[in-house]
Amino acid sequence: MAVILQIDFTMPAEMLGENLTNAARELAESINQEPGFISKIWTENAATGEAGGIYHFTDRASAQAYLEMHSKRVEAMGAEQIRSRIFDINETLTAINAGQTGKGQPGH
Amino acid sequence: MAVILQIDFTMPAEMLGENLTNAARELAESINQEPGFISKIWTENAATGEAGGIYHFTDRASAQAYLEMHSKRVEAMGAEQIRSRIFDINETLTAINAGQTGKGQPGH
């Protein structure tokens, strides 16, 4: 069953927005190749100096393995106070609220 | 611009899963009527006794208003240690990773 991985951390505000877009394009392309990866929403807040991601993975083990790898990677980029959770999805309630439970359509 | 609202909290494990599905169906229907609401993924972890949601809202003010209302509601249901973040979406990077940036298709 697909799971949600949510990660967030502090990151200097000047690294976010357009600068992150330019710096992380290849990183984003590489994430598409990670085992079990389905999708990622890139999250950021320049006002608080925080960023992160909301991921779908096909299974918990893949999400956990990615989390361990990615945590070290973002730490090396300046992230601090990394906080993560891996959640199951309540499919019935999510379907009522039009939430995505798996592979989505880019650009919606 | 659409924003992500992520919320999670502790909740007794016996309230999750099938019991949550049965108890929260009308709540889910009502959430579809909230101002600025786009979608919600219902998240839960019976092993840790945690639950929450990943929401899209059309704008930050709507997300903030919902968060204040919903926090009191889940507290009344037994939630503790409520933790929330409202994030902007990096649309360019999210598009590369097939993440949803707005209204999705139920059941995917």
PDB file of N, CA, C and O in Angstrom, chain B residues 30-79:
ATOM      1  N   SER B  30     -18.085  17.194   5.091  1.00  0.00           N
ATOM      2  CA  SER B  30     -18.184  18.611   5.467  1.00  0.00           C
ATOM      3  C   SER B  30     -16.924  19.379   5.089  1.00  0.00           C
ATOM      4  O   SER B  30     -16.983  20.572   4.771  1.00  0.00           O
ATOM      5  N   ILE B  31     -15.780  18.703   5.118  1.00  0.00           N
ATOM      6  CA  ILE B  31     -14.526  19.383   4.783  1.00  0.00           C
ATOM      7  C   ILE B  31     -14.541  19.858   3.329  1.00  0.00           C
ATOM      8  O   ILE B  31     -13.958  20.890   2.985  1.00  0.00           O
ATOM      9  N   ASN B  32     -15.241  19.111   2.477  1.00  0.00           N
ATOM     10  CA  ASN B  32     -15.350  19.536   1.066  1.00  0.00           C
ATOM     11  C   ASN B  32     -16.010  20.902   0.923  1.00  0.00           C
ATOM     12  O   ASN B  32     -15.860  21.550  -0.116  1.00  0.00           O
ATOM     13  N   GLN B  33     -16.743  21.326   1.956  1.00  0.00           N
ATOM     14  CA  GLN B  33     -17.460  22.611   1.895  1.00  0.00           C
ATOM     15  C   GLN B  33     -16.666  23.770   2.499  1.00  0.00           C
ATOM     16  O   GLN B  33     -17.144  24.910   2.479  1.00  0.00           O
ATOM     17  N   GLU B  34     -15.493  23.505   3.051  1.00  0.00           N
ATOM     18  CA  GLU B  34     -14.741  24.567   3.724  1.00  0.00           C
ATOM     19  C   GLU B  34     -14.189  25.573   2.703  1.00  0.00           C
ATOM     20  O   GLU B  34     -13.725  25.181   1.637  1.00  0.00           O
ATOM     21  N   PRO B  35     -14.199  26.859   3.061  1.00  0.00           N
ATOM     22  CA  PRO B  35     -13.688  27.890   2.148  1.00  0.00           C
ATOM     23  C   PRO B  35     -12.243  27.633   1.746  1.00  0.00           C
ATOM     24  O   PRO B  35     -11.388  27.406   2.608  1.00  0.00           O
ATOM     25  N   GLY B  36     -11.999  27.630   0.445  1.00  0.00           N
ATOM     26  CA  GLY B  36     -10.644  27.477  -0.062  1.00  0.00           C
ATOM     27  C   GLY B  36     -10.126  26.056  -0.111  1.00  0.00           C
ATOM     28  O   GLY B  36      -9.012  25.808  -0.578  1.00  0.00           O
ATOM     29  N   PHE B  37     -10.937  25.111   0.358  1.00  0.00           N
ATOM     30  CA  PHE B  37     -10.481  23.713   0.384  1.00  0.00           C
ATOM     31  C   PHE B  37     -10.374  23.140  -1.024  1.00  0.00           C
ATOM     32  O   PHE B  37     -11.267  23.323  -1.847  1.00  0.00           O
ATOM     33  N   ILE B  38      -9.288  22.416  -1.288  1.00  0.00           N
ATOM     34  CA  ILE B  38      -9.126  21.725  -2.569  1.00  0.00           C
ATOM     35  C   ILE B  38      -9.122  20.211  -2.365  1.00  0.00           C
ATOM     36  O   ILE B  38      -9.886  19.495  -3.011  1.00  0.00           O
ATOM     37  N   SER B  39      -8.247  19.716  -1.485  1.00  0.00           N
ATOM     38  CA  SER B  39      -8.168  18.266  -1.304  1.00  0.00           C
ATOM     39  C   SER B  39      -7.496  17.938   0.021  1.00  0.00           C
ATOM     40  O   SER B  39      -6.795  18.767   0.606  1.00  0.00           O
ATOM     41  N   LYS B  40      -7.720  16.722   0.488  1.00  0.00           N
ATOM     42  CA  LYS B  40      -7.080  16.239   1.714  1.00  0.00           C
ATOM     43  C   LYS B  40      -6.686  14.782   1.550  1.00  0.00           C
ATOM     44  O   LYS B  40      -7.484  13.965   1.085  1.00  0.00           O
ATOM     45  N   ILE B  41      -5.473  14.461   1.923  1.00  0.00           N
ATOM     46  CA  ILE B  41      -5.043  13.080   2.113  1.00  0.00           C
ATOM     47  C   ILE B  41      -5.107  12.807   3.609  1.00  0.00           C
ATOM     48  O   ILE B  41      -4.489  13.533   4.399  1.00  0.00           O
ATOM     49  N   TRP B  42      -5.855  11.793   3.989  1.00  0.00           N
ATOM     50  CA  TRP B  42      -5.988  11.413   5.404  1.00  0.00           C
ATOM     51  C   TRP B  42      -4.836  10.484   5.762  1.00  0.00           C
ATOM     52  O   TRP B  42      -4.697   9.404   5.180  1.00  0.00           O
ATOM     53  N   THR B  43      -4.017  10.900   6.748  1.00  0.00           N
ATOM     54  CA  THR B  43      -2.829  10.136   7.120  1.00  0.00           C
ATOM     55  C   THR B  43      -2.991   9.552   8.518  1.00  0.00           C
ATOM     56  O   THR B  43      -3.598  10.171   9.397  1.00  0.00           O
ATOM     57  N   GLU B  44      -2.438   8.349   8.703  1.00  0.00           N
ATOM     58  CA  GLU B  44      -2.537   7.717  10.017  1.00  0.00           C
ATOM     59  C   GLU B  44      -1.449   6.668  10.172  1.00  0.00           C
ATOM     60  O   GLU B  44      -0.936   6.126   9.193  1.00  0.00           O
ATOM     61  N   ASN B  45      -1.111   6.394  11.424  1.00  0.00           N
ATOM     62  CA  ASN B  45      -0.119   5.384  11.755  1.00  0.00           C
ATOM     63  C   ASN B  45      -0.569   4.698  13.045  1.00  0.00           C
ATOM     64  O   ASN B  45      -0.389   5.235  14.142  1.00  0.00           O
ATOM     65  N   ALA B  46      -1.172   3.537  12.900  1.00  0.00           N
ATOM     66  CA  ALA B  46      -1.700   2.824  14.069  1.00  0.00           C
ATOM     67  C   ALA B  46      -0.567   2.360  14.983  1.00  0.00           C
ATOM     68  O   ALA B  46      -0.758   2.232  16.194  1.00  0.00           O
ATOM     69  N   ALA B  47       0.623   2.125  14.420  1.00  0.00           N
ATOM     70  CA  ALA B  47       1.744   1.629  15.228  1.00  0.00           C
ATOM     71  C   ALA B  47       2.229   2.680  16.219  1.00  0.00           C
ATOM     72  O   ALA B  47       2.649   2.358  17.324  1.00  0.00           O
ATOM     73  N   THR B  48       2.176   3.953  15.813  1.00  0.00           N
ATOM     74  CA  THR B  48       2.673   5.027  16.681  1.00  0.00           C
ATOM     75  C   THR B  48       1.538   5.807  17.339  1.00  0.00           C
ATOM     76  O   THR B  48       1.796   6.668  18.197  1.00  0.00           O
ATOM     77  N   GLY B  49       0.284   5.547  16.939  1.00  0.00           N
ATOM     78  CA  GLY B  49      -0.831   6.323  17.471  1.00  0.00           C
ATOM     79  C   GLY B  49      -0.772   7.768  17.024  1.00  0.00           C
ATOM     80  O   GLY B  49      -0.884   8.700  17.836  1.00  0.00           O
ATOM     81  N   GLU B  50      -0.591   7.936  15.718  1.00  0.00           N
ATOM     82  CA  GLU B  50      -0.543   9.288  15.146  1.00  0.00           C
ATOM     83  C   GLU B  50      -1.460   9.352  13.931  1.00  0.00           C
ATOM     84  O   GLU B  50      -1.677   8.347  13.244  1.00  0.00           O
ATOM     85  N   ALA B  51      -1.937  10.544  13.663  1.00  0.00           N
ATOM     86  CA  ALA B  51      -2.784  10.751  12.490  1.00  0.00           C
ATOM     87  C   ALA B  51      -2.673  12.205  12.070  1.00  0.00           C
ATOM     88  O   ALA B  51      -2.047  13.014  12.751  1.00  0.00           O
ATOM     89  N   GLY B  52      -3.292  12.520  10.938  1.00  0.00           N
ATOM     90  CA  GLY B  52      -3.243  13.896  10.474  1.00  0.00           C
ATOM     91  C   GLY B  52      -3.775  14.028   9.067  1.00  0.00           C
ATOM     92  O   GLY B  52      -4.600  13.212   8.630  1.00  0.00           O
ATOM     93  N   GLY B  53      -3.304  15.058   8.378  1.00  0.00           N
ATOM     94  CA  GLY B  53      -3.769  15.290   7.019  1.00  0.00           C
ATOM     95  C   GLY B  53      -2.801  16.138   6.232  1.00  0.00           C
ATOM     96  O   GLY B  53      -2.045  16.937   6.805  1.00  0.00           O
ATOM     97  N   ILE B  54      -2.815  15.919   4.927  1.00  0.00           N
ATOM     98  CA  ILE B  54      -2.082  16.746   3.977  1.00  0.00           C
ATOM     99  C   ILE B  54      -3.134  17.400   3.083  1.00  0.00           C
ATOM    100  O   ILE B  54      -3.835  16.711   2.348  1.00  0.00           O
ATOM    101  N   TYR B  55      -3.247  18.723   3.188  1.00  0.00           N
ATOM    102  CA  TYR B  55      -4.302  19.452   2.492  1.00  0.00           C
ATOM    103  C   TYR B  55      -3.721  20.373   1.417  1.00  0.00           C
ATOM    104  O   TYR B  55      -2.649  20.954   1.605  1.00  0.00           O
ATOM    105  N   HIS B  56      -4.480  20.523   0.358  1.00  0.00           N
ATOM    106  CA  HIS B  56      -4.312  21.671  -0.534  1.00  0.00           C
ATOM    107  C   HIS B  56      -5.415  22.684  -0.225  1.00  0.00           C
ATOM    108  O   HIS B  56      -6.594  22.292  -0.132  1.00  0.00           O
ATOM    109  N   PHE B  57      -5.025  23.942  -0.099  1.00  0.00           N
ATOM    110  CA  PHE B  57      -5.983  25.050  -0.044  1.00  0.00           C
ATOM    111  C   PHE B  57      -5.621  26.054  -1.141  1.00  0.00           C
ATOM    112  O   PHE B  57      -4.467  26.127  -1.570  1.00  0.00           O
ATOM    113  N   THR B  58      -6.607  26.817  -1.536  1.00  0.00           N
ATOM    114  CA  THR B  58      -6.376  27.784  -2.615  1.00  0.00           C
ATOM    115  C   THR B  58      -5.459  28.919  -2.184  1.00  0.00           C
ATOM    116  O   THR B  58      -4.815  29.553  -3.030  1.00  0.00           O
ATOM    117  N   ASP B  59      -5.394  29.194  -0.869  1.00  0.00           N
ATOM    118  CA  ASP B  59      -4.629  30.342  -0.383  1.00  0.00           C
ATOM    119  C   ASP B  59      -4.312  30.146   1.095  1.00  0.00           C
ATOM    120  O   ASP B  59      -4.954  29.362   1.799  1.00  0.00           O
ATOM    121  N   ARG B  60      -3.317  30.899   1.561  1.00  0.00           N
ATOM    122  CA  ARG B  60      -2.817  30.752   2.930  1.00  0.00           C
ATOM    123  C   ARG B  60      -3.863  31.155   3.972  1.00  0.00           C
ATOM    124  O   ARG B  60      -3.990  30.495   5.012  1.00  0.00           O
ATOM    125  N   ALA B  61      -4.623  32.197   3.709  1.00  0.00           N
ATOM    126  CA  ALA B  61      -5.609  32.661   4.703  1.00  0.00           C
ATOM    127  C   ALA B  61      -6.671  31.594   4.948  1.00  0.00           C
ATOM    128  O   ALA B  61      -7.073  31.356   6.098  1.00  0.00           O
ATOM    129  N   SER B  62      -7.110  30.940   3.898  1.00  0.00           N
ATOM    130  CA  SER B  62      -8.096  29.862   4.057  1.00  0.00           C
ATOM    131  C   SER B  62      -7.507  28.704   4.846  1.00  0.00           C
ATOM    132  O   SER B  62      -8.173  28.121   5.718  1.00  0.00           O
ATOM    133  N   ALA B  63      -6.261  28.362   4.557  1.00  0.00           N
ATOM    134  CA  ALA B  63      -5.606  27.266   5.276  1.00  0.00           C
ATOM    135  C   ALA B  63      -5.468  27.599   6.752  1.00  0.00           C
ATOM    136  O   ALA B  63      -5.705  26.757   7.630  1.00  0.00           O
ATOM    137  N   GLN B  64      -5.102  28.844   7.045  1.00  0.00           N
ATOM    138  CA  GLN B  64      -4.920  29.277   8.428  1.00  0.00           C
ATOM    139  C   GLN B  64      -6.246  29.233   9.190  1.00  0.00           C
ATOM    140  O   GLN B  64      -6.303  28.754  10.334  1.00  0.00           O
ATOM    141  N   ALA B  65      -7.305  29.703   8.558  1.00  0.00           N
ATOM    142  CA  ALA B  65      -8.623  29.703   9.205  1.00  0.00           C
ATOM    143  C   ALA B  65      -9.093  28.276   9.472  1.00  0.00           C
ATOM    144  O   ALA B  65      -9.612  27.962  10.552  1.00  0.00           O
ATOM    145  N   TYR B  66      -8.892  27.405   8.492  1.00  0.00           N
ATOM    146  CA  TYR B  66      -9.264  26.001   8.670  1.00  0.00           C
ATOM    147  C   TYR B  66      -8.459  25.372   9.792  1.00  0.00           C
ATOM    148  O   TYR B  66      -8.995  24.634  10.626  1.00  0.00           O
ATOM    149  N   LEU B  67      -7.176  25.651   9.815  1.00  0.00           N
ATOM    150  CA  LEU B  67      -6.288  25.067  10.825  1.00  0.00           C
ATOM    151  C   LEU B  67      -6.752  25.408  12.236  1.00  0.00           C
ATOM    152  O   LEU B  67      -6.781  24.540  13.122  1.00  0.00           O
ATOM    153  N   GLU B  68      -7.127  26.659  12.439  1.00  0.00           N
ATOM    154  CA  GLU B  68      -7.562  27.070  13.779  1.00  0.00           C
ATOM    155  C   GLU B  68      -8.844  26.346  14.183  1.00  0.00           C
ATOM    156  O   GLU B  68      -8.967  25.865  15.308  1.00  0.00           O
ATOM    157  N   MET B  69      -9.780  26.235  13.253  1.00  0.00           N
ATOM    158  CA  MET B  69     -11.032  25.533  13.530  1.00  0.00           C
ATOM    159  C   MET B  69     -10.769  24.044  13.754  1.00  0.00           C
ATOM    160  O   MET B  69     -11.237  23.437  14.725  1.00  0.00           O
ATOM    161  N   HIS B  70      -9.996  23.452  12.853  1.00  0.00           N
ATOM    162  CA  HIS B  70      -9.807  21.999  12.882  1.00  0.00           C
ATOM    163  C   HIS B  70      -8.992  21.558  14.099  1.00  0.00           C
ATOM    164  O   HIS B  70      -9.230  20.471  14.645  1.00  0.00           O
ATOM    165  N   SER B  71      -8.049  22.390  14.508  1.00  0.00           N
ATOM    166  CA  SER B  71      -7.228  22.020  15.669  1.00  0.00           C
ATOM    167  C   SER B  71      -8.095  21.821  16.904  1.00  0.00           C
ATOM    168  O   SER B  71      -7.928  20.852  17.651  1.00  0.00           O
ATOM    169  N   LYS B  72      -9.038  22.734  17.116  1.00  0.00           N
ATOM    170  CA  LYS B  72      -9.941  22.597  18.261  1.00  0.00           C
ATOM    171  C   LYS B  72     -10.793  21.340  18.114  1.00  0.00           C
ATOM    172  O   LYS B  72     -11.060  20.637  19.092  1.00  0.00           O
ATOM    173  N   ARG B  73     -11.218  21.061  16.920  1.00  0.00           N
ATOM    174  CA  ARG B  73     -12.079  19.907  16.670  1.00  0.00           C
ATOM    175  C   ARG B  73     -11.360  18.593  16.974  1.00  0.00           C
ATOM    176  O   ARG B  73     -11.924  17.715  17.626  1.00  0.00           O
ATOM    177  N   VAL B  74     -10.132  18.467  16.478  1.00  0.00           N
ATOM    178  CA  VAL B  74      -9.430  17.196  16.732  1.00  0.00           C
ATOM    179  C   VAL B  74      -8.985  17.091  18.196  1.00  0.00           C
ATOM    180  O   VAL B  74      -8.904  15.989  18.732  1.00  0.00           O
ATOM    181  N   GLU B  75      -8.718  18.228  18.803  1.00  0.00           N
ATOM    182  CA  GLU B  75      -8.426  18.198  20.248  1.00  0.00           C
ATOM    183  C   GLU B  75      -9.619  17.620  21.009  1.00  0.00           C
ATOM    184  O   GLU B  75      -9.451  16.798  21.919  1.00  0.00           O
ATOM    185  N   ALA B  76     -10.804  18.033  20.616  1.00  0.00           N
ATOM    186  CA  ALA B  76     -12.017  17.522  21.275  1.00  0.00           C
ATOM    187  C   ALA B  76     -12.203  16.030  21.016  1.00  0.00           C
ATOM    188  O   ALA B  76     -12.856  15.332  21.796  1.00  0.00           O
ATOM    189  N   MET B  77     -11.601  15.521  19.922  1.00  0.00           N
ATOM    190  CA  MET B  77     -11.676  14.090  19.595  1.00  0.00           C
ATOM    191  C   MET B  77     -10.562  13.290  20.275  1.00  0.00           C
ATOM    192  O   MET B  77     -10.489  12.071  20.099  1.00  0.00           O
ATOM    193  N   GLY B  78      -9.656  13.958  20.979  1.00  0.00           N
ATOM    194  CA  GLY B  78      -8.608  13.236  21.690  1.00  0.00           C
ATOM    195  C   GLY B  78      -7.206  13.462  21.159  1.00  0.00           C
ATOM    196  O   GLY B  78      -6.249  12.859  21.653  1.00  0.00           O
ATOM    197  N   ALA B  79      -7.068  14.329  20.152  1.00  0.00           N
ATOM    198  CA  ALA B  79      -5.743  14.595  19.600  1.00  0.00           C
ATOM    199  C   ALA B  79      -4.895  15.384  20.594  1.00  0.00           C
ATOM    200  O   ALA B  79      -5.400  16.252  21.313  1.00  0.00           O
TER     201      ALA B  79
END
